[in-house]
Amino acid sequence: DAEITQSPRHKITETGRQVTLACHQTWNHNNMFWYRQDLGHGLRLIHYSYGVQDTNKGEVSDGYSVSRSNTEDLPLTLESAASSQTSVYFCASSEAGAPYEQYFGPGTRLTVT
Amino acid sequence: DQQVKQNSPSLSVQEGRISILNCDYTNSMFDYFLWYKKYPAEGPTFLISISSIKDKNEDGRFTVFLNKSAKHLSLHIVPSQPGDSAVYFCAASGGLMYSGGGADGLTFGKGTHLIIQP
């Protein structure tokens, strides 16, 4: 069955370190997204991609970057981790265009100390 | 400025009764709305959606109603079952004209924790 996976599921890192969160989908979806979930904010869009070599900034993109070298993967990099980036991160994917249903991975809980 | 609002952080309903979850939005460019269900330590799961050209969409026990003039949508679950206990997120998509979260990025509400009492 097609699925979307994230790794690691839990990560603890120190302030200032570079961290990369992996996202892999086997739906063959063109669109991929990264969100963060924080108490009191719901889910907020960080970056998204419509296909290979395409990346776009979302609502809360400062301090994050993504790259899309193939259809299946969209890794999220925190250039220099900050305590404000402690959060739960969700990756999602969807087909190109309508409908807009997005399918989410299980999440990565990141703690920056 | 919150563009998708779920004003009830939690809702308790007796098993077998109807659960009604509400959502309001402010951005008139939103043209597609979705409901997601989320269990602890899992990713959100797509539940049901509705296009702005419709006012109702039904899927089994779940029905979503959209009132465009009031910028309001609601999710009805009937009958409510214990497995429905979860956090429910309302989300909206605005197509190419929306610049808040990106063309196809979803804007989420803060969620409503639904508790089904036996």
Short mmCIF file of C-alpha atoms in Angstrom, two decimals:
data_model
loop_
_atom_site.label_atom_id
_atom_site.label_comp_id
_atom_site.label_asym_id
_atom_site.label_seq_id
_atom_site.Cartn_x
_atom_site.Cartn_y
_atom_site.Cartn_z
CA ASP A 1 0.00 0.00 0.00
CA ALA A 2 1.12 3.54 -0.71
CA GLU A 3 2.19 5.50 2.33
CA ILE A 4 4.09 8.51 3.62
CA THR A 5 6.80 8.01 6.23
CA GLN A 6 8.85 10.36 8.38
CA SER A 7 12.12 9.82 10.18
CA PRO A 8 13.21 10.09 12.84
CA ARG A 9 9.98 9.97 14.89
CA HIS A 10 11.71 11.69 17.81
CA LYS A 11 14.79 13.89 17.84
CA ILE A 12 16.58 15.88 20.52
CA THR A 13 19.21 18.36 19.39
CA GLU A 14 21.13 21.33 20.71
CA THR A 15 20.71 24.97 19.81
CA GLY A 16 22.78 25.93 16.78
CA ARG A 17 23.03 22.48 15.24
CA GLN A 18 21.84 21.67 11.75
CA VAL A 19 19.03 19.12 11.68
CA THR A 20 17.39 17.33 8.75
CA LEU A 21 14.00 15.64 8.96
CA ALA A 22 13.19 13.08 6.30
CA CYS A 23 9.89 12.61 4.46
CA HIS A 24 9.27 9.83 1.93
CA GLN A 25 6.04 9.09 0.06
CA THR A 26 5.14 6.24 -2.25
CA TRP A 27 1.88 7.78 -3.53
CA ASN A 28 3.75 9.24 -6.52
CA HIS A 29 2.23 12.60 -5.62
CA ASN A 30 3.62 15.74 -7.22
CA ASN A 31 2.82 18.01 -4.26
CA MET A 32 4.58 17.73 -0.90
CA PHE A 33 4.27 19.94 2.18
CA TRP A 34 5.82 20.49 5.58
CA TYR A 35 3.80 21.76 8.55
CA ARG A 36 4.56 22.34 12.19
CA GLN A 37 2.05 21.89 14.99
CA ASP A 38 2.29 23.92 18.17
CA LEU A 39 -0.09 24.33 21.08
CA GLY A 40 -2.48 27.17 20.36
CA HIS A 41 -1.62 27.37 16.65
CA GLY A 42 -2.99 24.31 14.91
CA LEU A 43 -0.82 23.32 11.91
CA ARG A 44 1.14 25.96 10.02
CA LEU A 45 2.72 25.61 6.58
CA ILE A 46 6.53 25.82 6.43
CA HIS A 47 7.48 24.92 2.84
CA TYR A 48 5.91 23.13 -0.08
CA SER A 49 6.88 21.72 -3.47
CA TYR A 50 4.92 21.10 -6.65
CA GLY A 51 7.51 18.79 -8.18
CA VAL A 52 11.19 18.02 -8.68
CA GLN A 53 13.38 21.11 -8.34
CA ASP A 54 10.40 23.22 -7.22
CA THR A 55 10.23 24.67 -3.68
CA ASN A 56 8.15 27.46 -2.18
CA LYS A 57 7.98 29.26 1.16
CA GLY A 58 4.97 28.94 3.39
CA GLU A 59 3.70 30.96 6.33
CA VAL A 60 6.54 30.16 8.76
CA SER A 61 9.58 29.44 6.56
CA ASP A 62 12.29 31.44 8.40
CA GLY A 63 15.08 29.15 9.60
CA TYR A 64 13.99 26.22 7.41
CA SER A 65 14.90 25.00 3.93
CA VAL A 66 13.80 22.15 1.66
CA SER A 67 15.07 20.56 -1.52
CA ARG A 68 13.30 18.28 -4.00
CA SER A 69 15.61 16.07 -6.03
CA ASN A 70 13.07 13.33 -6.76
CA THR A 71 9.31 12.77 -6.56
CA GLU A 72 9.37 10.67 -3.39
CA ASP A 73 11.38 12.78 -0.94
CA LEU A 74 11.20 16.26 0.58
CA PRO A 75 13.72 16.63 3.43
CA LEU A 76 13.32 19.57 5.79
CA THR A 77 16.51 21.20 7.10
CA LEU A 78 16.81 23.45 10.11
CA GLU A 79 19.91 25.47 9.32
CA SER A 80 20.73 26.41 12.93
CA ALA A 81 18.23 24.94 15.37
CA ALA A 82 16.59 27.32 17.85
CA SER A 83 14.46 26.57 20.92
CA SER A 84 11.51 28.21 19.13
CA GLN A 85 11.67 25.37 16.61
CA THR A 86 10.76 22.78 19.22
CA SER A 87 7.58 21.39 17.71
CA VAL A 88 5.92 18.44 16.03
CA TYR A 89 6.58 18.39 12.30
CA PHE A 90 4.25 16.81 9.75
CA CYS A 91 4.94 16.04 6.14
CA ALA A 92 2.05 15.70 3.68
CA SER A 93 1.51 14.98 0.01
CA SER A 94 -1.26 15.43 -2.53
CA GLU A 95 -2.02 14.99 -6.19
CA ALA A 96 -1.42 17.93 -8.50
CA GLY A 97 -4.33 20.38 -8.58
CA ALA A 98 -7.82 19.59 -7.31
CA PRO A 99 -8.91 17.82 -5.22
CA TYR A 100 -6.91 19.34 -2.41
CA GLU A 101 -6.90 16.44 0.01
CA GLN A 102 -3.49 16.08 1.60
CA TYR A 103 -2.25 12.85 3.18
CA PHE A 104 -0.08 13.20 6.27
CA GLY A 105 2.82 11.28 7.72
CA PRO A 106 2.98 10.24 11.39
CA GLY A 107 5.03 13.26 12.47
CA THR A 108 8.45 13.96 13.98
CA ARG A 109 8.69 15.37 17.49
CA LEU A 110 11.73 17.67 17.61
CA THR A 111 13.12 19.10 20.84
CA VAL A 112 15.81 21.78 20.71
CA THR A 113 17.63 22.22 24.03
CA ASP B 1 -4.62 37.06 12.30
CA GLN B 2 -6.41 33.73 12.40
CA GLN B 3 -8.21 33.05 9.12
CA VAL B 4 -9.76 29.74 10.15
CA LYS B 5 -11.31 29.65 13.60
CA GLN B 6 -12.56 26.78 15.70
CA ASN B 7 -13.89 28.50 18.77
CA SER B 8 -14.62 25.40 20.83
CA PRO B 9 -11.39 23.82 22.14
CA SER B 10 -13.35 20.81 23.36
CA LEU B 11 -16.76 19.19 23.02
CA SER B 12 -18.27 16.33 25.01
CA VAL B 13 -21.09 14.25 23.48
CA GLN B 14 -22.88 11.14 24.60
CA GLU B 15 -22.43 7.98 22.53
CA GLY B 16 -25.18 7.60 19.95
CA ARG B 17 -26.04 11.32 19.88
CA ILE B 18 -25.09 13.84 17.21
CA SER B 19 -21.75 15.67 17.38
CA ILE B 20 -21.60 19.09 15.73
CA LEU B 21 -18.24 20.75 15.24
CA ASN B 22 -18.11 24.33 14.01
CA CYS B 23 -15.62 26.33 11.99
CA ASP B 24 -15.58 29.96 10.81
CA TYR B 25 -13.32 31.57 8.25
CA THR B 26 -12.54 35.14 7.28
CA ASN B 27 -10.78 34.86 3.91
CA SER B 28 -13.31 35.02 1.07
CA MET B 29 -10.73 33.54 -1.32
CA PHE B 30 -10.98 30.12 0.32
CA ASP B 31 -12.78 27.81 -2.09
CA TYR B 32 -12.28 24.34 -0.66
CA PHE B 33 -12.71 23.13 2.88
CA LEU B 34 -11.60 19.95 4.60
CA TRP B 35 -11.96 18.22 7.94
CA TYR B 36 -9.19 16.16 9.43
CA LYS B 37 -9.24 13.83 12.43
CA LYS B 38 -6.18 13.38 14.59
CA TYR B 39 -5.36 10.82 17.26
CA PRO B 40 -2.46 11.41 19.70
CA ALA B 41 0.99 10.61 18.28
CA GLU B 42 -0.42 10.16 14.76
CA GLY B 43 -0.68 12.38 11.71
CA PRO B 44 -3.99 14.01 10.74
CA THR B 45 -6.28 11.77 8.70
CA PHE B 46 -8.49 13.21 5.97
CA LEU B 47 -12.17 12.84 6.81
CA ILE B 48 -14.38 14.78 4.42
CA SER B 49 -14.25 17.87 2.22
CA ILE B 50 -16.53 20.31 0.44
CA SER B 51 -16.09 22.64 -2.47
CA SER B 52 -17.41 26.20 -2.23
CA ILE B 53 -19.87 25.47 -5.04
CA LYS B 54 -21.74 23.07 -2.77
CA ASP B 55 -23.53 23.55 0.53
CA LYS B 56 -23.53 19.96 1.75
CA ASN B 57 -21.45 16.83 1.39
CA GLU B 58 -22.23 13.53 3.03
CA ASP B 59 -20.13 10.42 3.61
CA GLY B 60 -21.65 7.77 5.83
CA ARG B 61 -22.00 9.11 9.37
CA PHE B 62 -20.22 12.36 8.44
CA THR B 63 -21.84 15.39 6.84
CA VAL B 64 -20.25 18.77 6.22
CA PHE B 65 -22.39 21.88 5.72
CA LEU B 66 -21.11 25.10 4.20
CA ASN B 67 -22.76 28.50 4.57
CA LYS B 68 -20.76 30.83 2.33
CA SER B 69 -22.65 33.99 3.22
CA ALA B 70 -21.88 33.43 6.90
CA LYS B 71 -18.38 32.06 6.19
CA HIS B 72 -19.24 29.11 8.37
CA LEU B 73 -18.99 25.37 8.07
CA SER B 74 -19.91 22.54 10.37
CA LEU B 75 -19.22 18.84 10.64
CA HIS B 76 -22.02 16.58 11.83
CA ILE B 77 -21.29 13.08 13.10
CA VAL B 78 -24.30 10.87 13.69
CA PRO B 79 -24.46 8.63 15.55
CA SER B 80 -21.33 9.40 17.55
CA GLN B 81 -19.17 6.42 18.47
CA PRO B 82 -16.35 6.00 21.02
CA GLY B 83 -13.78 5.75 18.21
CA ASP B 84 -14.75 9.26 17.14
CA SER B 85 -12.97 10.68 20.19
CA ALA B 86 -10.10 12.67 18.66
CA VAL B 87 -9.05 16.19 17.76
CA TYR B 88 -10.81 17.53 14.66
CA PHE B 89 -9.20 20.17 12.49
CA CYS B 90 -10.98 22.35 10.01
CA ALA B 91 -8.80 23.42 7.06
CA ALA B 92 -9.21 25.65 4.04
CA SER B 93 -7.56 25.98 0.66
CA GLY B 94 -7.64 29.10 -1.45
CA GLY B 95 -6.39 28.12 -4.86
CA LEU B 96 -3.96 30.26 -6.80
CA MET B 97 -5.20 33.59 -5.44
CA TYR B 98 -4.39 32.86 -1.82
CA SER B 99 -1.01 34.08 -0.66
CA GLY B 100 -1.25 33.41 3.06
CA GLY B 101 0.02 29.85 3.11
CA GLY B 102 0.76 29.22 -0.53
CA ALA B 103 -1.44 28.29 -3.45
CA ASP B 104 -2.20 24.77 -2.33
CA GLY B 105 -1.12 24.94 1.27
CA LEU B 106 -3.87 24.42 3.78
CA THR B 107 -4.78 26.89 6.50
CA PHE B 108 -5.82 25.07 9.65
CA GLY B 109 -7.92 25.98 12.64
CA LYS B 110 -6.62 25.22 16.13
CA GLY B 111 -8.73 22.10 16.46
CA THR B 112 -11.60 20.84 18.63
CA HIS B 113 -11.10 17.93 20.98
CA LEU B 114 -14.21 15.74 20.69
CA ILE B 115 -14.87 13.40 23.60
CA ILE B 116 -17.55 10.74 23.22
CA GLN B 117 -18.96 9.71 26.57
CA PRO B 118 -20.25 6.10 26.94
#
